[in-house]
Amino acid sequence: MKKIVLSYIFSFLFISANGIASEDITPIEVLNRSYDNQLGKNSISELKMTIVRPQWQRELTLKSWSYGRDYYLIYILSPARDKGQVFLKRENNLWNWIPNINRSIKIPSSMMSGSWMGSDFSNNDLVRERTYVNDYNSKFLDDETKQGFDSYKIELIAKETAPVIWSKIEVWVDKEHFNVVQADFFNEDNEVISRQEMSDFKYFSDSFLPGIVTITPLKDEGHSTVIETINIEFDLDDIDEEMFSIQRMKNIRP
């Protein structure tokens, strides 16, 4: 059985290993295994997202379906004002179904850097998180212990022509379970701007995965987004590519 923790987060590929890690495994294999630990052939999950700000916080509950690397549906269960909104990802395109106006909207490129549902990740994060294979070159750095896990440390450097926000990403992957433990995102001045940390590791069925992902913009004091996995199912017979269409997006129900 394969696994997932949110659509949110990492597939980092394309490699030039420098010999620090074991000769028996390469960075591309580590990152591919990490990706496989997050998603199987398909998946369905229930999640809670808490957006924290210095003066307030907001909670959303979500249901998410995935198929392979390129297809996602996210249904907003609560709060009431957002309930019924659906987001569809097909490869590098993103649509939003808004039931109150009975209309689907394709998110334009000018809005891709905007915040998704007011959280600390963007529309662009939803569609580009699986494109690091094309946008970054990778290599092993020295192994480190991170959050108690003996971890591979992998550096990703953006290619000169890549249309990406982050000039560099550093990723720690647990050697035993091949879970991403932490990822740091750097700007062009080599400053860490955003950090994603995984915690509350536990078994979902037979899969050992992080139950919580915390996204922290390090330049914004008191800001964070916490995503908690409530339930996950994998490799279901009734999820296929046909489910991820604009027409089905309008009719999907939790």
PDB file of C-alpha atoms in Angstrom:
ATOM      1  CA  MET A   1       0.000   0.000   0.000  1.00  0.00           C
ATOM      2  CA  LYS A   2       1.280   3.430  -0.900  1.00  0.00           C
ATOM      3  CA  LYS A   3       0.911   6.613   1.093  1.00  0.00           C
ATOM      4  CA  ILE A   4       0.154  10.355   1.165  1.00  0.00           C
ATOM      5  CA  VAL A   5       0.323  13.339   3.483  1.00  0.00           C
ATOM      6  CA  LEU A   6      -1.147  16.367   1.529  1.00  0.00           C
ATOM      7  CA  SER A   7      -1.063  17.348  -1.624  1.00  0.00           C
ATOM      8  CA  TYR A   8       1.000  19.867  -0.332  1.00  0.00           C
ATOM      9  CA  ILE A   9       4.435  19.283  -0.580  1.00  0.00           C
ATOM     10  CA  PHE A  10       7.483  17.617  -2.265  1.00  0.00           C
ATOM     11  CA  SER A  11       8.820  15.853  -5.301  1.00  0.00           C
ATOM     12  CA  PHE A  12      12.429  16.916  -5.930  1.00  0.00           C
ATOM     13  CA  LEU A  13      14.309  15.357  -8.799  1.00  0.00           C
ATOM     14  CA  PHE A  14      17.206  15.517 -11.240  1.00  0.00           C
ATOM     15  CA  ILE A  15      20.515  14.832  -9.704  1.00  0.00           C
ATOM     16  CA  SER A  16      24.288  15.205  -9.523  1.00  0.00           C
ATOM     17  CA  ALA A  17      25.447  13.202  -6.513  1.00  0.00           C
ATOM     18  CA  ASN A  18      28.738  14.223  -4.924  1.00  0.00           C
ATOM     19  CA  GLY A  19      29.621  11.000  -3.135  1.00  0.00           C
ATOM     20  CA  ILE A  20      28.667  12.050   0.399  1.00  0.00           C
ATOM     21  CA  ALA A  21      25.746   9.609   0.608  1.00  0.00           C
ATOM     22  CA  SER A  22      25.942   5.870   0.172  1.00  0.00           C
ATOM     23  CA  GLU A  23      26.940   4.646  -3.284  1.00  0.00           C
ATOM     24  CA  ASP A  24      23.959   2.291  -3.041  1.00  0.00           C
ATOM     25  CA  ILE A  25      21.423   5.111  -3.412  1.00  0.00           C
ATOM     26  CA  THR A  26      21.289   8.388  -5.306  1.00  0.00           C
ATOM     27  CA  PRO A  27      19.454  11.636  -4.547  1.00  0.00           C
ATOM     28  CA  ILE A  28      16.922  10.907  -7.265  1.00  0.00           C
ATOM     29  CA  GLU A  29      16.109   7.563  -5.650  1.00  0.00           C
ATOM     30  CA  VAL A  30      15.774   9.144  -2.215  1.00  0.00           C
ATOM     31  CA  LEU A  31      13.432  11.823  -3.490  1.00  0.00           C
ATOM     32  CA  ASN A  32      11.411   9.420  -5.604  1.00  0.00           C
ATOM     33  CA  ARG A  33      10.949   7.123  -2.625  1.00  0.00           C
ATOM     34  CA  SER A  34       9.918  10.102  -0.533  1.00  0.00           C
ATOM     35  CA  TYR A  35       7.356  11.038  -3.149  1.00  0.00           C
ATOM     36  CA  ASP A  36       6.051   7.461  -3.299  1.00  0.00           C
ATOM     37  CA  ASN A  37       5.624   7.573   0.481  1.00  0.00           C
ATOM     38  CA  GLN A  38       3.244  10.504   0.051  1.00  0.00           C
ATOM     39  CA  LEU A  39       1.142   9.268  -2.864  1.00  0.00           C
ATOM     40  CA  GLY A  40       0.214   5.889  -4.209  1.00  0.00           C
ATOM     41  CA  LYS A  41      -1.557   5.279  -7.477  1.00  0.00           C
ATOM     42  CA  ASN A  42      -4.348   7.422  -6.051  1.00  0.00           C
ATOM     43  CA  SER A  43      -5.566   8.606  -2.677  1.00  0.00           C
ATOM     44  CA  ILE A  44      -8.320  10.254  -0.696  1.00  0.00           C
ATOM     45  CA  SER A  45      -7.697  12.205   2.495  1.00  0.00           C
ATOM     46  CA  GLU A  46      -9.374  14.412   5.080  1.00  0.00           C
ATOM     47  CA  LEU A  47      -7.369  17.349   6.414  1.00  0.00           C
ATOM     48  CA  LYS A  48      -7.619  20.268   8.795  1.00  0.00           C
ATOM     49  CA  MET A  49      -5.759  23.475   7.972  1.00  0.00           C
ATOM     50  CA  THR A  50      -5.206  26.129  10.644  1.00  0.00           C
ATOM     51  CA  ILE A  51      -4.003  29.549   9.519  1.00  0.00           C
ATOM     52  CA  VAL A  52      -2.321  31.399  12.395  1.00  0.00           C
ATOM     53  CA  ARG A  53      -1.797  35.150  12.538  1.00  0.00           C
ATOM     54  CA  PRO A  54      -0.692  37.404  15.424  1.00  0.00           C
ATOM     55  CA  GLN A  55      -4.240  38.580  16.141  1.00  0.00           C
ATOM     56  CA  TRP A  56      -6.390  35.692  14.918  1.00  0.00           C
ATOM     57  CA  GLN A  57      -6.524  32.187  13.551  1.00  0.00           C
ATOM     58  CA  ARG A  58      -8.807  30.451  11.075  1.00  0.00           C
ATOM     59  CA  GLU A  59      -9.589  26.764  10.539  1.00  0.00           C
ATOM     60  CA  LEU A  60     -10.651  24.985   7.368  1.00  0.00           C
ATOM     61  CA  THR A  61     -11.466  21.315   6.851  1.00  0.00           C
ATOM     62  CA  LEU A  62     -10.815  19.775   3.451  1.00  0.00           C
ATOM     63  CA  LYS A  63     -11.305  16.591   1.501  1.00  0.00           C
ATOM     64  CA  SER A  64      -8.719  15.815  -1.160  1.00  0.00           C
ATOM     65  CA  TRP A  65      -8.504  13.300  -3.996  1.00  0.00           C
ATOM     66  CA  SER A  66      -5.352  12.600  -6.012  1.00  0.00           C
ATOM     67  CA  TYR A  67      -4.420  10.555  -9.059  1.00  0.00           C
ATOM     68  CA  GLY A  68      -0.751  10.172  -9.852  1.00  0.00           C
ATOM     69  CA  ARG A  69       1.426  13.270  -9.788  1.00  0.00           C
ATOM     70  CA  ASP A  70      -0.656  15.655 -11.833  1.00  0.00           C
ATOM     71  CA  TYR A  71      -4.294  15.422 -10.769  1.00  0.00           C
ATOM     72  CA  TYR A  72      -5.890  16.763  -7.583  1.00  0.00           C
ATOM     73  CA  LEU A  73      -9.316  17.793  -6.343  1.00  0.00           C
ATOM     74  CA  ILE A  74      -9.726  19.694  -3.086  1.00  0.00           C
ATOM     75  CA  TYR A  75     -13.234  20.192  -1.623  1.00  0.00           C
ATOM     76  CA  ILE A  76     -13.742  22.748   1.167  1.00  0.00           C
ATOM     77  CA  LEU A  77     -15.911  21.228   3.912  1.00  0.00           C
ATOM     78  CA  SER A  78     -15.849  24.172   6.334  1.00  0.00           C
ATOM     79  CA  PRO A  79     -16.226  26.977   7.350  1.00  0.00           C
ATOM     80  CA  ALA A  80     -19.752  27.546   6.063  1.00  0.00           C
ATOM     81  CA  ARG A  81     -18.842  30.590   3.980  1.00  0.00           C
ATOM     82  CA  ASP A  82     -16.349  28.565   1.946  1.00  0.00           C
ATOM     83  CA  LYS A  83     -18.127  25.201   1.965  1.00  0.00           C
ATOM     84  CA  GLY A  84     -18.547  23.658  -1.479  1.00  0.00           C
ATOM     85  CA  GLN A  85     -15.660  25.445  -3.148  1.00  0.00           C
ATOM     86  CA  VAL A  86     -13.578  23.033  -5.208  1.00  0.00           C
ATOM     87  CA  PHE A  87     -10.062  23.367  -6.599  1.00  0.00           C
ATOM     88  CA  LEU A  88      -8.946  21.258  -9.531  1.00  0.00           C
ATOM     89  CA  LYS A  89      -5.315  20.754 -10.523  1.00  0.00           C
ATOM     90  CA  ARG A  90      -4.557  19.195 -13.890  1.00  0.00           C
ATOM     91  CA  GLU A  91      -0.841  19.210 -14.602  1.00  0.00           C
ATOM     92  CA  ASN A  92       0.193  22.896 -14.400  1.00  0.00           C
ATOM     93  CA  ASN A  93      -3.314  24.374 -14.506  1.00  0.00           C
ATOM     94  CA  LEU A  94      -5.597  25.277 -11.613  1.00  0.00           C
ATOM     95  CA  TRP A  95      -9.356  25.906 -11.571  1.00  0.00           C
ATOM     96  CA  ASN A  96     -11.707  27.028  -8.795  1.00  0.00           C
ATOM     97  CA  TRP A  97     -15.410  26.096  -8.688  1.00  0.00           C
ATOM     98  CA  ILE A  98     -17.436  28.669  -6.689  1.00  0.00           C
ATOM     99  CA  PRO A  99     -20.945  27.342  -6.000  1.00  0.00           C
ATOM    100  CA  ASN A 100     -22.354  30.703  -4.816  1.00  0.00           C
ATOM    101  CA  ILE A 101     -21.997  32.118  -8.319  1.00  0.00           C
ATOM    102  CA  ASN A 102     -22.335  28.759 -10.093  1.00  0.00           C
ATOM    103  CA  ARG A 103     -19.103  29.335 -11.971  1.00  0.00           C
ATOM    104  CA  SER A 104     -15.692  27.770 -12.513  1.00  0.00           C
ATOM    105  CA  ILE A 105     -12.686  30.065 -12.854  1.00  0.00           C
ATOM    106  CA  LYS A 106      -9.278  29.203 -14.243  1.00  0.00           C
ATOM    107  CA  ILE A 107      -6.666  30.832 -12.029  1.00  0.00           C
ATOM    108  CA  PRO A 108      -4.650  33.168 -14.300  1.00  0.00           C
ATOM    109  CA  SER A 109      -0.871  33.363 -14.202  1.00  0.00           C
ATOM    110  CA  SER A 110      -1.104  36.826 -12.604  1.00  0.00           C
ATOM    111  CA  MET A 111      -2.751  35.263  -9.530  1.00  0.00           C
ATOM    112  CA  MET A 112      -0.567  32.184  -9.169  1.00  0.00           C
ATOM    113  CA  SER A 113       1.730  33.830  -6.621  1.00  0.00           C
ATOM    114  CA  GLY A 114      -1.247  34.794  -4.454  1.00  0.00           C
ATOM    115  CA  SER A 115      -2.102  33.073  -1.182  1.00  0.00           C
ATOM    116  CA  TRP A 116      -4.250  29.938  -1.379  1.00  0.00           C
ATOM    117  CA  MET A 117      -7.297  30.395   0.889  1.00  0.00           C
ATOM    118  CA  GLY A 118      -5.362  32.962   2.940  1.00  0.00           C
ATOM    119  CA  SER A 119      -2.703  30.443   3.983  1.00  0.00           C
ATOM    120  CA  ASP A 120       1.092  30.548   3.835  1.00  0.00           C
ATOM    121  CA  PHE A 121       1.345  28.683   0.572  1.00  0.00           C
ATOM    122  CA  SER A 122       0.371  29.973  -2.830  1.00  0.00           C
ATOM    123  CA  ASN A 123      -1.696  28.886  -5.805  1.00  0.00           C
ATOM    124  CA  ASN A 124       1.634  28.307  -7.515  1.00  0.00           C
ATOM    125  CA  ASP A 125       2.649  25.841  -4.796  1.00  0.00           C
ATOM    126  CA  LEU A 126      -0.367  23.704  -5.658  1.00  0.00           C
ATOM    127  CA  VAL A 127       0.572  23.327  -9.305  1.00  0.00           C
ATOM    128  CA  ARG A 128       4.372  23.488  -9.250  1.00  0.00           C
ATOM    129  CA  GLU A 129       5.261  21.275  -6.301  1.00  0.00           C
ATOM    130  CA  ARG A 130       5.727  18.339  -8.677  1.00  0.00           C
ATOM    131  CA  THR A 131       7.817  20.240 -11.267  1.00  0.00           C
ATOM    132  CA  TYR A 132      11.091  20.373  -9.343  1.00  0.00           C
ATOM    133  CA  VAL A 133      12.224  17.572 -11.652  1.00  0.00           C
ATOM    134  CA  ASN A 134      12.534  20.153 -14.421  1.00  0.00           C
ATOM    135  CA  ASP A 135      13.388  23.273 -12.448  1.00  0.00           C
ATOM    136  CA  TYR A 136      16.207  22.244 -10.082  1.00  0.00           C
ATOM    137  CA  ASN A 137      19.543  20.431 -10.057  1.00  0.00           C
ATOM    138  CA  SER A 138      20.168  18.391  -6.911  1.00  0.00           C
ATOM    139  CA  LYS A 139      23.007  16.881  -4.911  1.00  0.00           C
ATOM    140  CA  PHE A 140      23.676  15.282  -1.532  1.00  0.00           C
ATOM    141  CA  LEU A 141      25.051  17.365   1.329  1.00  0.00           C
ATOM    142  CA  ASP A 142      26.346  15.876   4.591  1.00  0.00           C
ATOM    143  CA  ASP A 143      23.861  13.637   6.373  1.00  0.00           C
ATOM    144  CA  GLU A 144      22.256  15.185   9.456  1.00  0.00           C
ATOM    145  CA  THR A 145      19.973  14.236  12.315  1.00  0.00           C
ATOM    146  CA  LYS A 146      16.756  16.215  12.017  1.00  0.00           C
ATOM    147  CA  GLN A 147      13.940  15.945  14.573  1.00  0.00           C
ATOM    148  CA  GLY A 148      15.534  12.762  15.855  1.00  0.00           C
ATOM    149  CA  PHE A 149      15.700  11.084  12.436  1.00  0.00           C
ATOM    150  CA  ASP A 150      18.979  10.141  10.753  1.00  0.00           C
ATOM    151  CA  SER A 151      18.403  11.962   7.475  1.00  0.00           C
ATOM    152  CA  TYR A 152      19.755  12.518   4.003  1.00  0.00           C
ATOM    153  CA  LYS A 153      20.245  16.218   3.294  1.00  0.00           C
ATOM    154  CA  ILE A 154      19.686  17.210  -0.318  1.00  0.00           C
ATOM    155  CA  GLU A 155      20.339  20.577  -1.917  1.00  0.00           C
ATOM    156  CA  LEU A 156      18.327  21.795  -4.910  1.00  0.00           C
ATOM    157  CA  ILE A 157      19.614  24.727  -6.964  1.00  0.00           C
ATOM    158  CA  ALA A 158      17.264  26.412  -9.419  1.00  0.00           C
ATOM    159  CA  LYS A 159      18.240  26.247 -13.046  1.00  0.00           C
ATOM    160  CA  GLU A 160      18.953  29.650 -14.594  1.00  0.00           C
ATOM    161  CA  THR A 161      15.938  29.561 -16.893  1.00  0.00           C
ATOM    162  CA  ALA A 162      13.506  28.016 -14.412  1.00  0.00           C
ATOM    163  CA  PRO A 163      10.404  30.133 -13.622  1.00  0.00           C
ATOM    164  CA  VAL A 164      10.587  29.554  -9.862  1.00  0.00           C
ATOM    165  CA  ILE A 165      10.396  31.670  -6.722  1.00  0.00           C
ATOM    166  CA  TRP A 166      13.025  29.835  -4.678  1.00  0.00           C
ATOM    167  CA  SER A 167      16.657  30.005  -5.758  1.00  0.00           C
ATOM    168  CA  LYS A 168      17.588  27.095  -3.481  1.00  0.00           C
ATOM    169  CA  ILE A 169      15.809  24.444  -1.426  1.00  0.00           C
ATOM    170  CA  GLU A 170      17.323  22.196   1.230  1.00  0.00           C
ATOM    171  CA  VAL A 171      15.454  18.993   2.061  1.00  0.00           C
ATOM    172  CA  TRP A 172      15.968  16.458   4.864  1.00  0.00           C
ATOM    173  CA  VAL A 173      14.655  12.924   4.224  1.00  0.00           C
ATOM    174  CA  ASP A 174      14.494  10.265   6.956  1.00  0.00           C
ATOM    175  CA  LYS A 175      16.735   7.346   5.946  1.00  0.00           C
ATOM    176  CA  GLU A 176      14.539   4.652   7.478  1.00  0.00           C
ATOM    177  CA  HIS A 177      11.064   5.630   6.310  1.00  0.00           C
ATOM    178  CA  PHE A 178      11.938   8.030   3.469  1.00  0.00           C
ATOM    179  CA  ASN A 179       9.691  10.767   4.815  1.00  0.00           C
ATOM    180  CA  VAL A 180      10.554  14.415   4.224  1.00  0.00           C
ATOM    181  CA  VAL A 181      11.281  15.767   7.715  1.00  0.00           C
ATOM    182  CA  GLN A 182      12.018  19.404   6.873  1.00  0.00           C
ATOM    183  CA  ALA A 183      12.460  21.679   3.867  1.00  0.00           C
ATOM    184  CA  ASP A 184      13.973  25.182   3.831  1.00  0.00           C
ATOM    185  CA  PHE A 185      13.302  27.605   0.972  1.00  0.00           C
ATOM    186  CA  PHE A 186      15.861  30.308   0.084  1.00  0.00           C
ATOM    187  CA  ASN A 187      15.678  33.588  -1.818  1.00  0.00           C
ATOM    188  CA  GLU A 188      18.350  34.944  -4.188  1.00  0.00           C
ATOM    189  CA  ASP A 189      20.259  36.417  -1.218  1.00  0.00           C
ATOM    190  CA  ASN A 190      20.627  32.913   0.231  1.00  0.00           C
ATOM    191  CA  GLU A 191      18.269  33.684   3.120  1.00  0.00           C
ATOM    192  CA  VAL A 192      15.803  31.084   4.405  1.00  0.00           C
ATOM    193  CA  ILE A 193      12.402  32.653   3.767  1.00  0.00           C
ATOM    194  CA  SER A 194      10.039  29.744   4.388  1.00  0.00           C
ATOM    195  CA  ARG A 195      10.298  26.482   6.335  1.00  0.00           C
ATOM    196  CA  GLN A 196       8.154  23.365   6.202  1.00  0.00           C
ATOM    197  CA  GLU A 197       8.451  20.994   9.167  1.00  0.00           C
ATOM    198  CA  MET A 198       6.822  17.598   9.565  1.00  0.00           C
ATOM    199  CA  SER A 199       5.847  16.252  12.996  1.00  0.00           C
ATOM    200  CA  ASP A 200       3.494  13.890  14.855  1.00  0.00           C
ATOM    201  CA  PHE A 201       4.799  10.898  12.905  1.00  0.00           C
ATOM    202  CA  LYS A 202       2.523   7.882  13.257  1.00  0.00           C
ATOM    203  CA  TYR A 203       0.977   4.985  11.402  1.00  0.00           C
ATOM    204  CA  PHE A 204      -1.921   5.502   9.026  1.00  0.00           C
ATOM    205  CA  SER A 205      -2.961   1.900   8.391  1.00  0.00           C
ATOM    206  CA  ASP A 206       0.445   0.333   7.618  1.00  0.00           C
ATOM    207  CA  SER A 207       2.103   3.596   6.578  1.00  0.00           C
ATOM    208  CA  PHE A 208       4.388   5.591   8.908  1.00  0.00           C
ATOM    209  CA  LEU A 209       3.871   9.247   7.982  1.00  0.00           C
ATOM    210  CA  PRO A 210       3.849  12.744   9.452  1.00  0.00           C
ATOM    211  CA  GLY A 211       0.450  13.673  10.826  1.00  0.00           C
ATOM    212  CA  ILE A 212       1.209  17.399  10.868  1.00  0.00           C
ATOM    213  CA  VAL A 213       2.914  19.763   8.425  1.00  0.00           C
ATOM    214  CA  THR A 214       3.754  23.270   9.629  1.00  0.00           C
ATOM    215  CA  ILE A 215       4.585  26.018   7.140  1.00  0.00           C
ATOM    216  CA  THR A 216       6.315  29.055   8.634  1.00  0.00           C
ATOM    217  CA  PRO A 217       7.235  32.252   6.732  1.00  0.00           C
ATOM    218  CA  LEU A 218      10.313  33.192   8.736  1.00  0.00           C
ATOM    219  CA  LYS A 219      10.162  36.911   7.917  1.00  0.00           C
ATOM    220  CA  ASP A 220       6.590  37.240   9.250  1.00  0.00           C
ATOM    221  CA  GLU A 221       6.553  36.901  13.022  1.00  0.00           C
ATOM    222  CA  GLY A 222       3.549  35.052  14.384  1.00  0.00           C
ATOM    223  CA  HIS A 223       2.508  33.666  10.979  1.00  0.00           C
ATOM    224  CA  SER A 224       2.146  29.963  10.223  1.00  0.00           C
ATOM    225  CA  THR A 225      -0.092  27.401   8.560  1.00  0.00           C
ATOM    226  CA  VAL A 226      -0.615  23.986  10.158  1.00  0.00           C
ATOM    227  CA  ILE A 227      -2.032  21.074   8.149  1.00  0.00           C
ATOM    228  CA  GLU A 228      -3.205  18.032  10.099  1.00  0.00           C
ATOM    229  CA  THR A 229      -4.031  14.742   8.403  1.00  0.00           C
ATOM    230  CA  ILE A 230      -7.236  13.295   9.852  1.00  0.00           C
ATOM    231  CA  ASN A 231      -7.632  10.241   7.645  1.00  0.00           C
ATOM    232  CA  ILE A 232      -6.092   8.724   4.505  1.00  0.00           C
ATOM    233  CA  GLU A 233      -7.016   5.931   2.108  1.00  0.00           C
ATOM    234  CA  PHE A 234      -4.860   4.729  -0.779  1.00  0.00           C
ATOM    235  CA  ASP A 235      -5.051   2.939  -4.111  1.00  0.00           C
ATOM    236  CA  LEU A 236      -8.826   2.933  -4.486  1.00  0.00           C
ATOM    237  CA  ASP A 237     -10.607   1.324  -7.421  1.00  0.00           C
ATOM    238  CA  ASP A 238     -13.018   4.223  -8.065  1.00  0.00           C
ATOM    239  CA  ILE A 239     -10.429   7.010  -8.566  1.00  0.00           C
ATOM    240  CA  ASP A 240      -9.117   7.469 -12.104  1.00  0.00           C
ATOM    241  CA  GLU A 241      -8.067  10.282 -14.437  1.00  0.00           C
ATOM    242  CA  GLU A 242     -11.635  10.879 -15.640  1.00  0.00           C
ATOM    243  CA  MET A 243     -12.591  12.072 -12.177  1.00  0.00           C
ATOM    244  CA  PHE A 244     -10.352  15.127 -12.556  1.00  0.00           C
ATOM    245  CA  SER A 245     -12.295  17.141 -15.130  1.00  0.00           C
ATOM    246  CA  ILE A 246     -13.935  20.564 -14.965  1.00  0.00           C
ATOM    247  CA  GLN A 247     -17.374  18.974 -15.305  1.00  0.00           C
ATOM    248  CA  ARG A 248     -16.728  16.508 -12.480  1.00  0.00           C
ATOM    249  CA  MET A 249     -15.300  19.330 -10.369  1.00  0.00           C
ATOM    250  CA  LYS A 250     -18.722  21.001 -10.403  1.00  0.00           C
ATOM    251  CA  ASN A 251     -20.483  17.842  -9.207  1.00  0.00           C
ATOM    252  CA  ILE A 252     -18.004  16.356  -6.751  1.00  0.00           C
ATOM    253  CA  ARG A 253     -19.371  15.696  -3.276  1.00  0.00           C
ATOM    254  CA  PRO A 254     -17.572  14.659  -0.079  1.00  0.00           C
TER     255      PRO A 254
END
